[in-house]
Amino acid sequence: MKFNILKVIRIILAGLVFLLVLLFFCDFADIFPDFFSNLLRIQLVPSILAGSIWILVGLAILAFLFGRIYCSVICPLGIFQDIIARLTQRGKKKNKKKRWYNYAKPYTILRYSLLAICAVFLIFGITTPLLLLDPYSNFGRIAVNIFRPVVMEGNNLINWIALKFNNYDFYHVTIYTVTTYSFSIAAIALLLVGIMSFLRGRLFCNTICPVGSLLGLFSRWAIFRIVLDEKRCTGCRLCEKACKSQCINSKEKTVDYSRCVTCFNCLDRCNKKGIGYRFAYSLRKNYHSVSEKNIPAKQNKMTGEYGINRRSFILASTAMATTIPFIPAWAKKNEEIDITKLTPITPPGSRSLKHFKERCTACHLCVTHCPQQILKPAGFDFGINYAFKPRMVFYEMAFCNYECTVCSEICPNGAIERLTTEEKKVTQVGIARFVKDRCVVFTDNTSCGACSEHCPVQAVRMEPYIDGLTIPHVYEEMCIGCGGCESICPVRPIKAINVLANAVHQVAVKPKEEEIEKINSEDLDFGF
Amino acid sequence: MKRRDFLRTTAAVGVAALTFDNLQAAMSTNSLMVEAVPDMVAVMGGEPTQLLERALKEMGGIGKYVKKGQSVVIKPNIGWDKKPDFAANTNPELVAALIKQCLNAGAKKVTVFDHTCDNWQKCYENSGIKKAAEAAGATVLPGNDEIYYKEVKLPQGVKLKSTQIHQALLEADVWFNVPVLKNHGGAKMSIAMKNYMGIVWDRGYFHSNDLQQCIADSCTWTKKPALNIIDAYRCMRKNGPQGRSVSDTSVLKTLIVSTDIVAADTAAIGLFNQVEKMDIKQVGHIANGEKLKLGTQNINKLNVKRIKL
């Protein structure tokens, strides 16, 4: 077998990217520095939502130059599918015939309809279709809700063993942030992607994935591409059998560039040097995938074999057009949900419920990295457009750390925008509401003050009540909605102090700094 | 436990018991012990390490409390994600100095932990205690998860009859209660008795079942600290337990050491009253502790050494 340098480079890069992304998604202990999140910022959907023009330009140039190399090297879900196919021996030369790939026609209507639906909904601020189909977010959810718990329980096992040897380098963690909803959606995605890649390689990427479809529009014109040498190619189908995108048609000697993910698996299969990765335009005479005489008349020249033909284009457009009238209605319905009753508390840096909803694709990266595990994926309680997206939930001993800005530093989508510690300290994500009738000071005539104790900004203060007792009072303008008070309130089942979300985050009044009172210890006595 | 250790402990407990008024007479018969070791030592006007060294010397030396090969737990207050100058947590220098003393006395192992209020890693880091303690040779344990806690009966407790206590303490031969002197919104003051809330898991129960009584109840746990060492190098005068800024603190450069937890807290409030008014009657857990015979508020009846460096 020939040494396939391009494939080796691809595998090394992909392996590295996959490992780092996977580790970052499972890093519950915040071991890896935040700049690892840059690997996620170059993901396509996050960069669209974050409005990172230069990354998008870069990715477009990459696709124009080398084809859909993104899908093979940058996309964690793509690499994940390659791993599944590889582990199940799909497309390997030595295997039985039935595990070989064969050329298959694209599902053109389906793929472009799905892309169009994602795009149109996104324009109207609804990320739900994109959230469900985006490979990056799906990979995140799989990693966070399925792989991370395994890592955490593994840590607990190691901790348990270490404790037996009096080693305290590890610590026990309890998993709070895997919900039925988040686990289900991740499991469905894992199952779907797993089965599709097991059966047909990159079928998901070339049928369902909107990123794959979008990049396919660019990669049709890729400058460097896989090309079959018409003279040398004997139509033996060896290359076709190795193609996990099922896009090489040896019979017609064509390659569907909208589906080729530039994995280079085909390059070393040919015994006649009949296939190569070449500069497409200057070598037309010798190498060409799409020669005039080979193309059936109904096919468009520029889109390659089985690209968008007129009929499928019309069908896709129609499908798209029919959905459009429903979208504003749906969007409106979402807005009409009574947000005073049902407003999730969005993390500091997310600006407003609207901003957050429109940008979050529920990759759950922040869910993993929140040191307090208070970012919990929602179900359908806050409408379809908030499904699976994280919100702040305060429970026993867990609230938003006063000085912590982790979620805002790692969010690749710009759904949670970067905050400095000083900005974070005055970002009011909600306001604590105190209900006297439930408070133990009122019901039991006892002192408590747990809420006031936990308030980092002295917005909850204990004020004179009866019999020398004090009772909480909330200074709303100072409250930042961190949930310290709610988390520690001993009243059950409903706490006596709860944070109500701000649909639009506000700036809290900073606690006043007082003059430092000089007390000279030499003037002091013991006092007892 | 060896018989000799048992006798020694019994004697020590006896000394503590002798502090009650009605046992005043018995005290004179045991004058030798009382003269050898005071009930309380307060040292003022030095750096934390100096204060501790002097106080321990007056209390009979660390060797009186830590024997060769013993495992020691030090329980400072590391409750909050605050820098040392906020006085929200025990002074790291003091903790380090105590660790060194224990190791010099031949302790097999010294461990430090607290059940923190803020995120435990942040507290351990920003308080400076993790760094200082590890540098001094101690092991710093997490206290953030229920799996570390084991059920303990408190038969003397009024409201709190049992609670879960950190297993490091259950397994230790000796432990030191090392709080910082603080104002506190709920309990009014957080000193030695209140520091017990950091050894238990379920603090919510305290808050919903008469906080001041539960604090006193928790202190009835039969495994008493060898010493209560109150860090008043800096104290938090107001806005406790977290404090709003450094301006909430005062530098007192004082250390109070006693086997009597009620007396230690009483003395600390006396000291505190020079910088901020606080009526001891409001600090209900102290009187509750006295009722439970955990110690006395009547400091004048005790043998107290006050030292200015």
PDB file of N, CA and C in Angstrom, chain B residues 14 27 31 60 64 110 117 123 164 174 184-185 197 201 245 251 254 258 261 263-264:
ATOM      1  N   GLY B  14     -11.308  17.203  83.559  1.00  0.00           N
ATOM      2  CA  GLY B  14     -11.562  17.593  84.948  1.00  0.00           C
ATOM      3  C   GLY B  14     -11.270  19.050  85.175  1.00  0.00           C
ATOM      4  N   MET B  27     -11.536  23.207  93.147  1.00  0.00           N
ATOM      5  CA  MET B  27     -10.445  23.781  92.378  1.00  0.00           C
ATOM      6  C   MET B  27      -9.185  23.956  93.231  1.00  0.00           C
ATOM      7  N   SER B  31      -4.871  22.702  92.894  1.00  0.00           N
ATOM      8  CA  SER B  31      -4.220  23.952  92.535  1.00  0.00           C
ATOM      9  C   SER B  31      -2.986  23.741  91.662  1.00  0.00           C
ATOM     10  N   GLY B  60       1.135  25.357  78.164  1.00  0.00           N
ATOM     11  CA  GLY B  60       1.835  24.118  78.509  1.00  0.00           C
ATOM     12  C   GLY B  60       2.559  23.480  77.335  1.00  0.00           C
ATOM     13  N   LYS B  64       1.694  19.019  75.064  1.00  0.00           N
ATOM     14  CA  LYS B  64       0.655  18.660  76.028  1.00  0.00           C
ATOM     15  C   LYS B  64      -0.612  18.189  75.291  1.00  0.00           C
ATOM     16  N   VAL B 110      -1.296  15.964  59.646  1.00  0.00           N
ATOM     17  CA  VAL B 110      -2.166  17.089  59.994  1.00  0.00           C
ATOM     18  C   VAL B 110      -3.064  17.362  58.794  1.00  0.00           C
ATOM     19  N   CYS B 117     -19.047  27.785  52.556  1.00  0.00           N
ATOM     20  CA  CYS B 117     -20.334  28.312  52.076  1.00  0.00           C
ATOM     21  C   CYS B 117     -20.244  28.610  50.585  1.00  0.00           C
ATOM     22  N   CYS B 123     -12.744  29.102  47.881  1.00  0.00           N
ATOM     23  CA  CYS B 123     -12.509  29.477  49.279  1.00  0.00           C
ATOM     24  C   CYS B 123     -11.112  29.040  49.719  1.00  0.00           C
ATOM     25  N   GLN B 164     -24.552  14.873  60.857  1.00  0.00           N
ATOM     26  CA  GLN B 164     -23.455  14.222  60.133  1.00  0.00           C
ATOM     27  C   GLN B 164     -22.205  15.073  60.257  1.00  0.00           C
ATOM     28  N   VAL B 174      -6.692  14.019  67.575  1.00  0.00           N
ATOM     29  CA  VAL B 174      -6.797  15.339  68.222  1.00  0.00           C
ATOM     30  C   VAL B 174      -7.338  16.329  67.194  1.00  0.00           C
ATOM     31  N   HIS B 184     -21.770  38.448  62.686  1.00  0.00           N
ATOM     32  CA  HIS B 184     -22.522  37.503  61.876  1.00  0.00           C
ATOM     33  C   HIS B 184     -23.991  37.894  61.829  1.00  0.00           C
ATOM     34  N   GLY B 185     -24.540  37.974  60.612  1.00  0.00           N
ATOM     35  CA  GLY B 185     -25.927  38.407  60.439  1.00  0.00           C
ATOM     36  C   GLY B 185     -26.938  37.549  61.161  1.00  0.00           C
ATOM     37  N   MET B 197     -20.280  24.792  62.892  1.00  0.00           N
ATOM     38  CA  MET B 197     -21.178  24.593  61.741  1.00  0.00           C
ATOM     39  C   MET B 197     -20.420  24.160  60.495  1.00  0.00           C
ATOM     40  N   TRP B 201     -22.626  18.488  58.005  1.00  0.00           N
ATOM     41  CA  TRP B 201     -23.096  18.566  56.624  1.00  0.00           C
ATOM     42  C   TRP B 201     -24.351  19.423  56.499  1.00  0.00           C
ATOM     43  N   SER B 245     -16.320  44.941  52.510  1.00  0.00           N
ATOM     44  CA  SER B 245     -15.009  45.410  52.068  1.00  0.00           C
ATOM     45  C   SER B 245     -14.050  45.337  53.248  1.00  0.00           C
ATOM     46  N   VAL B 251      -7.881  45.637  62.746  1.00  0.00           N
ATOM     47  CA  VAL B 251      -6.712  44.830  63.103  1.00  0.00           C
ATOM     48  C   VAL B 251      -6.534  44.886  64.615  1.00  0.00           C
ATOM     49  N   THR B 254      -4.615  39.992  68.074  1.00  0.00           N
ATOM     50  CA  THR B 254      -4.835  39.273  69.325  1.00  0.00           C
ATOM     51  C   THR B 254      -5.151  37.808  69.037  1.00  0.00           C
ATOM     52  N   SER B 258      -8.222  28.763  74.576  1.00  0.00           N
ATOM     53  CA  SER B 258      -8.811  28.187  75.780  1.00  0.00           C
ATOM     54  C   SER B 258      -9.378  26.810  75.496  1.00  0.00           C
ATOM     55  N   ILE B 261     -14.863  26.533  75.602  1.00  0.00           N
ATOM     56  CA  ILE B 261     -15.351  27.180  74.383  1.00  0.00           C
ATOM     57  C   ILE B 261     -16.276  28.358  74.694  1.00  0.00           C
ATOM     58  N   ALA B 263     -16.188  30.235  77.474  1.00  0.00           N
ATOM     59  CA  ALA B 263     -15.355  31.314  78.005  1.00  0.00           C
ATOM     60  C   ALA B 263     -14.581  31.996  76.878  1.00  0.00           C
ATOM     61  N   ALA B 264     -14.101  31.202  75.954  1.00  0.00           N
ATOM     62  CA  ALA B 264     -13.319  31.761  74.848  1.00  0.00           C
ATOM     63  C   ALA B 264     -14.180  32.722  74.022  1.00  0.00           C
TER      64      ALA B 264
END
